[in-house]
Coordinates of N, CA and C in Angstrom, one line a residue:
M1 N -24.4 -4.1 34.0 CA -24.7 -4.6 32.7 C -25.9 -3.8 32.1
D2 N -25.8 -3.4 30.9 CA -26.8 -2.7 30.2 C -28.1 -3.6 30.2
R3 N -29.3 -3.0 30.3 CA -30.5 -3.8 30.4 C -30.8 -4.6 29.1
L4 N -30.5 -4.0 28.0 CA -30.7 -4.8 26.7 C -29.7 -6.0 26.6
E5 N -28.5 -5.8 27.1 CA -27.5 -6.9 27.1 C -28.0 -8.0 28.0
A6 N -28.5 -7.6 29.2 CA -29.0 -8.5 30.2 C -30.2 -9.3 29.6
F7 N -31.1 -8.6 28.9 CA -32.2 -9.2 28.2 C -31.8 -10.2 27.2
K8 N -30.7 -9.9 26.4 CA -30.2 -10.8 25.4 C -29.6 -12.0 26.1
V9 N -28.9 -11.9 27.2 CA -28.3 -13.0 27.9 C -29.4 -13.9 28.4
G10 N -30.4 -13.3 29.0 CA -31.5 -14.1 29.6 C -32.3 -14.8 28.5
L11 N -32.6 -14.2 27.4 CA -33.3 -14.8 26.3 C -32.5 -15.9 25.6
T12 N -31.2 -15.7 25.5 CA -30.3 -16.7 24.9 C -30.3 -17.9 25.8
T13 N -30.2 -17.7 27.1 CA -30.3 -18.8 28.1 C -31.5 -19.6 27.9
W14 N -32.7 -18.9 27.9 CA -34.0 -19.6 27.6 C -34.0 -20.4 26.3
S15 N -33.5 -19.8 25.3 CA -33.5 -20.4 24.0 C -32.6 -21.7 24.0
K16 N -31.5 -21.7 24.6 CA -30.7 -22.9 24.7 C -31.4 -24.0 25.5
W17 N -32.1 -23.6 26.5 CA -32.9 -24.6 27.3 C -34.0 -25.2 26.4
I18 N -34.7 -24.4 25.6 CA -35.7 -24.9 24.7 C -35.1 -25.8 23.7
D19 N -34.0 -25.4 23.1 CA -33.3 -26.3 22.1 C -32.9 -27.6 22.7
A20 N -32.5 -27.6 23.9 CA -32.0 -28.8 24.6 C -33.1 -29.7 25.1
N21 N -34.2 -29.2 25.5 CA -35.2 -29.9 26.3 C -36.6 -30.1 25.7
V22 N -36.9 -29.4 24.6 CA -38.3 -29.5 24.1 C -38.3 -30.3 22.9
D23 N -39.3 -31.2 22.8 CA -39.5 -32.1 21.7 C -40.6 -31.5 20.8
P24 N -40.3 -30.9 19.7 CA -41.3 -30.2 18.9 C -42.4 -31.2 18.3
R25 N -42.2 -32.5 18.4 CA -43.2 -33.4 18.0 C -44.4 -33.4 19.0
T26 N -44.1 -33.1 20.3 CA -45.1 -33.1 21.3 C -45.4 -31.8 22.0
T27 N -44.6 -30.8 21.7 CA -44.7 -29.5 22.4 C -44.6 -28.3 21.4
Q28 N -45.5 -27.4 21.5 CA -45.4 -26.2 20.8 C -44.9 -25.1 21.7
V29 N -44.0 -24.2 21.3 CA -43.5 -23.1 22.1 C -43.9 -21.8 21.4
Y30 N -44.5 -20.9 22.2 CA -44.9 -19.6 21.8 C -44.2 -18.6 22.6
F31 N -43.7 -17.5 22.0 CA -43.1 -16.4 22.7 C -43.8 -15.1 22.4
Q32 N -44.2 -14.5 23.5 CA -44.9 -13.2 23.3 C -43.8 -12.1 23.0
G33 N -44.0 -11.3 22.0 CA -43.1 -10.2 21.7 C -43.1 -9.1 22.7
I34 N -42.4 -8.1 22.4 CA -42.2 -7.0 23.3 C -43.5 -6.1 23.5
S35 N -43.8 -5.9 24.8 CA -44.9 -5.1 25.2 C -44.4 -3.7 25.4
P36 N -44.7 -2.7 24.6 CA -44.1 -1.4 24.7 C -44.7 -0.5 25.8
T37 N -44.0 0.6 26.1 CA -44.4 1.6 27.0 C -44.7 2.9 26.2
H38 N -45.4 3.9 26.8 CA -45.6 5.1 26.1 C -45.3 6.3 27.1
Y39 N -44.1 6.4 27.5 CA -43.7 7.5 28.4 C -43.2 8.7 27.7
D40 N -42.8 8.6 26.4 CA -42.2 9.7 25.7 C -43.0 10.1 24.5
G41 N -43.8 11.2 24.6 CA -44.7 11.6 23.5 C -44.0 11.9 22.2
R42 N -42.7 12.2 22.2 CA -41.9 12.5 21.0 C -41.9 11.2 20.1
Q43 N -42.1 10.1 20.6 CA -42.1 8.8 19.8 C -43.3 8.7 18.9
W44 N -44.4 9.4 19.3 CA -45.6 9.4 18.4 C -45.9 10.8 17.9
N45 N -44.9 11.6 17.8 CA -44.9 13.0 17.3 C -45.7 13.9 18.2
G46 N -45.7 13.5 19.5 CA -46.3 14.4 20.5 C -45.2 15.3 21.1
S47 N -45.6 16.0 22.2 CA -44.6 17.0 22.8 C -43.6 16.2 23.7
I48 N -42.6 16.9 24.0 CA -41.5 16.2 24.9 C -42.1 15.9 26.2
S49 N -43.1 16.6 26.7 CA -43.7 16.3 28.0 C -44.9 15.4 28.0
A50 N -45.3 15.0 26.8 CA -46.4 14.1 26.7 C -46.1 12.7 27.1
T51 N -47.1 12.0 27.8 CA -47.0 10.6 28.1 C -48.4 10.0 27.7
C52 N -48.6 8.8 28.1 CA -49.9 8.2 27.8 C -51.0 8.8 28.7
K53 N -50.7 9.5 29.7 CA -51.7 10.1 30.6 C -52.6 11.0 29.9
G54 N -53.9 10.7 29.9 CA -54.9 11.5 29.3 C -55.2 11.1 27.8
E55 N -54.4 10.2 27.3 CA -54.6 9.8 25.9 C -55.9 8.9 25.8
T56 N -56.8 9.2 24.9 CA -58.0 8.5 24.8 C -58.3 7.9 23.4
T57 N -57.3 8.1 22.5 CA -57.5 7.6 21.1 C -56.2 6.9 20.7
P58 N -56.3 5.8 19.9 CA -55.1 5.2 19.4 C -54.5 6.1 18.3
L59 N -53.3 5.7 17.9 CA -52.6 6.4 16.8 C -53.3 6.0 15.5
N60 N -53.3 6.8 14.5 CA -53.8 6.5 13.2 C -52.7 5.8 12.4
G61 N -53.1 5.0 11.5 CA -52.1 4.4 10.6 C -51.7 3.0 11.1
T62 N -50.7 2.4 10.4 CA -50.2 1.1 10.7 C -48.7 1.0 11.1
T63 N -48.1 2.2 11.1 CA -46.7 2.2 11.6 C -46.5 3.2 12.7
Y64 N -45.6 2.9 13.6 CA -45.4 3.8 14.8 C -44.3 4.8 14.4
P65 N -44.5 6.1 14.6 CA -43.5 7.0 14.2 C -42.1 6.9 14.8
G66 N -42.1 6.4 16.1 CA -40.9 6.3 16.8 C -40.1 5.0 16.5
G67 N -40.6 4.2 15.7 CA -39.9 2.9 15.4 C -40.1 1.9 16.5
L68 N -39.6 0.7 16.2 CA -39.7 -0.4 17.2 C -38.7 -0.3 18.3
P69 N -39.1 -0.8 19.5 CA -38.1 -0.8 20.6 C -36.9 -1.7 20.2
P70 N -35.7 -1.4 20.7 CA -34.5 -2.1 20.4 C -34.6 -3.6 20.8
A71 N -35.4 -3.9 21.8 CA -35.5 -5.3 22.3 C -36.1 -6.2 21.2
V72 N -36.9 -5.6 20.3 CA -37.5 -6.4 19.2 C -36.4 -7.1 18.3
D73 N -35.4 -6.3 18.0 CA -34.3 -6.9 17.2 C -33.6 -8.1 18.0
I74 N -33.5 -8.0 19.3 CA -32.9 -9.0 20.1 C -33.7 -10.3 20.0
V75 N -35.0 -10.1 20.2 CA -36.0 -11.2 20.1 C -35.8 -11.9 18.8
K76 N -35.9 -11.2 17.7 CA -35.8 -11.8 16.4 C -34.5 -12.5 16.1
Q77 N -33.4 -11.9 16.6 CA -32.1 -12.5 16.4 C -32.0 -13.8 17.2
V78 N -32.4 -13.8 18.5 CA -32.3 -15.0 19.3 C -33.2 -16.1 18.7
L79 N -34.5 -15.8 18.4 CA -35.4 -16.8 17.8 C -34.9 -17.4 16.5
K80 N -34.3 -16.5 15.7 CA -33.7 -17.0 14.4 C -32.6 -18.0 14.6
N81 N -31.8 -17.8 15.6 CA -30.7 -18.7 15.9 C -31.0 -20.0 16.6
M82 N -32.3 -20.2 16.9 CA -32.7 -21.4 17.6 C -32.9 -22.6 16.6
S83 N -32.6 -23.8 17.1 CA -32.7 -25.0 16.2 C -34.2 -25.5 16.3
K84 N -34.9 -25.3 17.4 CA -36.3 -25.7 17.5 C -37.2 -24.5 17.1
G85 N -38.3 -24.9 16.5 CA -39.2 -23.8 16.1 C -40.0 -23.2 17.3
V86 N -40.0 -21.9 17.3 CA -40.8 -21.1 18.3 C -41.6 -20.1 17.5
T87 N -42.9 -20.1 17.9 CA -43.8 -19.1 17.2 C -43.8 -17.8 18.0
L88 N -43.5 -16.7 17.3 CA -43.5 -15.4 17.9 C -44.9 -14.8 17.8
L89 N -45.5 -14.4 19.0 CA -46.7 -13.7 19.0 C -46.2 -12.2 18.9
N90 N -46.2 -11.7 17.7 CA -45.7 -10.4 17.5 C -46.7 -9.3 17.8
I91 N -46.7 -8.9 19.1 CA -47.7 -7.9 19.6 C -47.2 -6.5 19.6
T92 N -46.0 -6.3 19.2 CA -45.4 -5.0 19.5 C -46.0 -3.9 18.7
T93 N -46.1 -4.0 17.4 CA -46.6 -2.9 16.6 C -48.1 -2.5 16.9
L94 N -48.9 -3.6 17.1 CA -50.3 -3.3 17.4 C -50.4 -2.6 18.8
S95 N -49.5 -2.9 19.7 CA -49.5 -2.3 21.0 C -49.0 -0.9 21.0
L96 N -47.9 -0.7 20.1 CA -47.4 0.6 20.0 C -48.4 1.7 19.6
L97 N -49.3 1.2 18.7 CA -50.4 2.1 18.2 C -51.4 2.5 19.3
R98 N -51.4 1.8 20.4 CA -52.5 2.0 21.4 C -51.9 2.8 22.6
K99 N -51.5 4.0 22.4 CA -51.0 4.8 23.5 C -52.2 5.1 24.5
D100 N -53.4 4.9 24.1 CA -54.6 5.1 24.9 C -54.9 3.9 25.7
G101 N -54.2 2.8 25.7 CA -54.6 1.6 26.3 C -54.1 1.4 27.7
H102 N -53.5 2.4 28.3 CA -52.9 2.3 29.6 C -53.8 2.9 30.7
P103 N -53.7 2.4 31.9 CA -54.6 2.9 33.0 C -54.4 4.3 33.4
S104 N -53.4 5.0 33.0 CA -53.1 6.4 33.4 C -54.3 7.3 33.2
V105 N -55.1 7.1 32.1 CA -56.2 7.9 31.8 C -57.2 7.9 33.0
Y106 N -57.2 6.9 33.8 CA -58.2 6.7 34.9 C -57.6 7.1 36.3
F107 N -56.4 7.6 36.3 CA -55.8 7.9 37.6 C -56.1 9.3 38.1
G108 N -56.7 10.2 37.3 CA -56.9 11.5 37.7 C -55.6 12.3 37.6
K109 N -55.3 13.1 38.7 CA -54.1 13.9 38.7 C -52.9 13.1 39.2
E110 N -53.1 12.0 39.9 CA -52.0 11.2 40.4 C -51.7 10.0 39.5
G111 N -50.5 9.6 39.5 CA -50.1 8.4 38.8 C -49.8 8.6 37.3
N112 N -48.9 7.9 36.8 CA -48.6 7.9 35.4 C -48.1 6.6 35.0
D113 N -49.0 5.6 34.8 CA -48.7 4.3 34.5 C -48.8 4.1 33.0
C114 N -47.7 4.1 32.3 CA -47.7 3.9 30.8 C -47.0 2.7 30.4
S115 N -47.0 1.7 31.3 CA -46.3 0.4 31.0 C -47.3 -0.8 31.1
H116 N -48.3 -0.6 32.0 CA -49.3 -1.7 32.2 C -50.5 -1.4 31.2
W117 N -51.4 -2.4 31.0 CA -52.5 -2.2 30.1 C -53.8 -2.4 30.8
C118 N -54.8 -1.7 30.3 CA -56.2 -1.9 30.8 C -56.8 -3.2 30.3
L119 N -57.6 -3.8 31.2 CA -58.4 -4.9 30.8 C -59.9 -4.5 30.9
A120 N -60.7 -4.7 30.0 CA -60.5 -5.3 28.7 C -59.8 -4.3 27.8
G121 N -59.0 -4.8 26.8 CA -58.3 -3.9 26.0 C -57.2 -4.6 25.2
V122 N -56.0 -4.0 25.1 CA -55.0 -4.5 24.3 C -54.6 -5.9 24.6
P123 N -54.5 -6.3 25.8 CA -54.1 -7.8 26.1 C -55.2 -8.7 25.5
D124 N -56.4 -8.3 25.4 CA -57.4 -9.2 24.8 C -57.1 -9.4 23.3
S125 N -56.5 -8.4 22.6 CA -56.0 -8.7 21.2 C -54.9 -9.7 21.2
W126 N -54.0 -9.6 22.2 CA -52.9 -10.6 22.3 C -53.5 -12.0 22.4
N127 N -54.5 -12.1 23.3 CA -55.1 -13.4 23.5 C -55.8 -13.9 22.3
E128 N -56.4 -13.0 21.5 CA -57.0 -13.5 20.3 C -56.0 -14.0 19.3
I129 N -54.9 -13.3 19.2 CA -53.8 -13.8 18.3 C -53.3 -15.2 18.7
L130 N -53.1 -15.4 20.0 CA -52.7 -16.7 20.5 C -53.8 -17.7 20.2
Y131 N -55.0 -17.4 20.5 CA -56.1 -18.3 20.2 C -56.2 -18.7 18.7
A132 N -56.0 -17.7 17.8 CA -56.0 -18.0 16.4 C -54.8 -19.0 16.0
L133 N -53.7 -18.7 16.6 CA -52.5 -19.6 16.4 C -52.8 -21.0 16.9
L134 N -53.4 -21.1 18.0 CA -53.6 -22.4 18.6 C -54.7 -23.2 17.8
T135 N -55.7 -22.5 17.4 CA -56.8 -23.2 16.6 C -56.2 -23.6 15.2
N136 N -55.4 -22.7 14.6 CA -54.8 -23.1 13.4 C -53.9 -24.3 13.5
A137 N -53.1 -24.4 14.6 CA -52.2 -25.5 14.8 C -53.0 -26.8 15.0
Q138 N -54.3 -26.7 15.5 CA -55.1 -27.9 15.7 C -56.0 -28.2 14.5
G139 N -55.7 -27.6 13.4 CA -56.5 -27.9 12.2 C -57.9 -27.1 12.2
G140 N -57.9 -26.0 12.9 CA -59.1 -25.2 13.0 C -60.0 -25.4 14.2
T141 N -59.7 -26.4 15.0 CA -60.5 -26.5 16.2 C -59.6 -26.6 17.4
L142 N -60.0 -26.0 18.5 CA -59.2 -26.1 19.7 C -59.9 -27.0 20.7
V143 N -59.2 -28.0 21.2 CA -59.8 -29.0 22.1 C -59.7 -28.5 23.5

C-alpha cells in the first residue's frame, strides 16, 4: 500500500473514533499538522544535491517554493469530513520555511538528519501556537 494511502486510512480510522467517542462539550481535540522534511534542495530552489545539512538560515518570504506536502491535503480532507470539531495546529508552512532547524548542521561530516528538529527551535513555535489556542479556548487564561 502506498504510504499516503496508508496515512489516509489511519487518519480516517482515528477520525471515526473521535466522532464516535468524544463529547465536544467536555473535550477539545487538537491535531498537529504535517511536520515536513528537507532532504531535497530543489524544493526551496537549491541544487539537486542540497539537503538541510549545513543550512543556517531560514527561507525568506511566507511561501515555500516547493509547495505543501501531499499529506496536507489528506489531513484537510479528513478533518473536513468529521462531524466533531477538531482544531488543526497548522505547523506545516512555518516549518517548511525553517530548513535550518534540523540537527544535521551539528553533525559535522557524518549524518544527514533532515526530518527531526532542534530544541530549542521550531517545535517551540508549535508549542506557542498550541498554548495560544488553549488560552483562547479558556477565555484568555490557562488554568
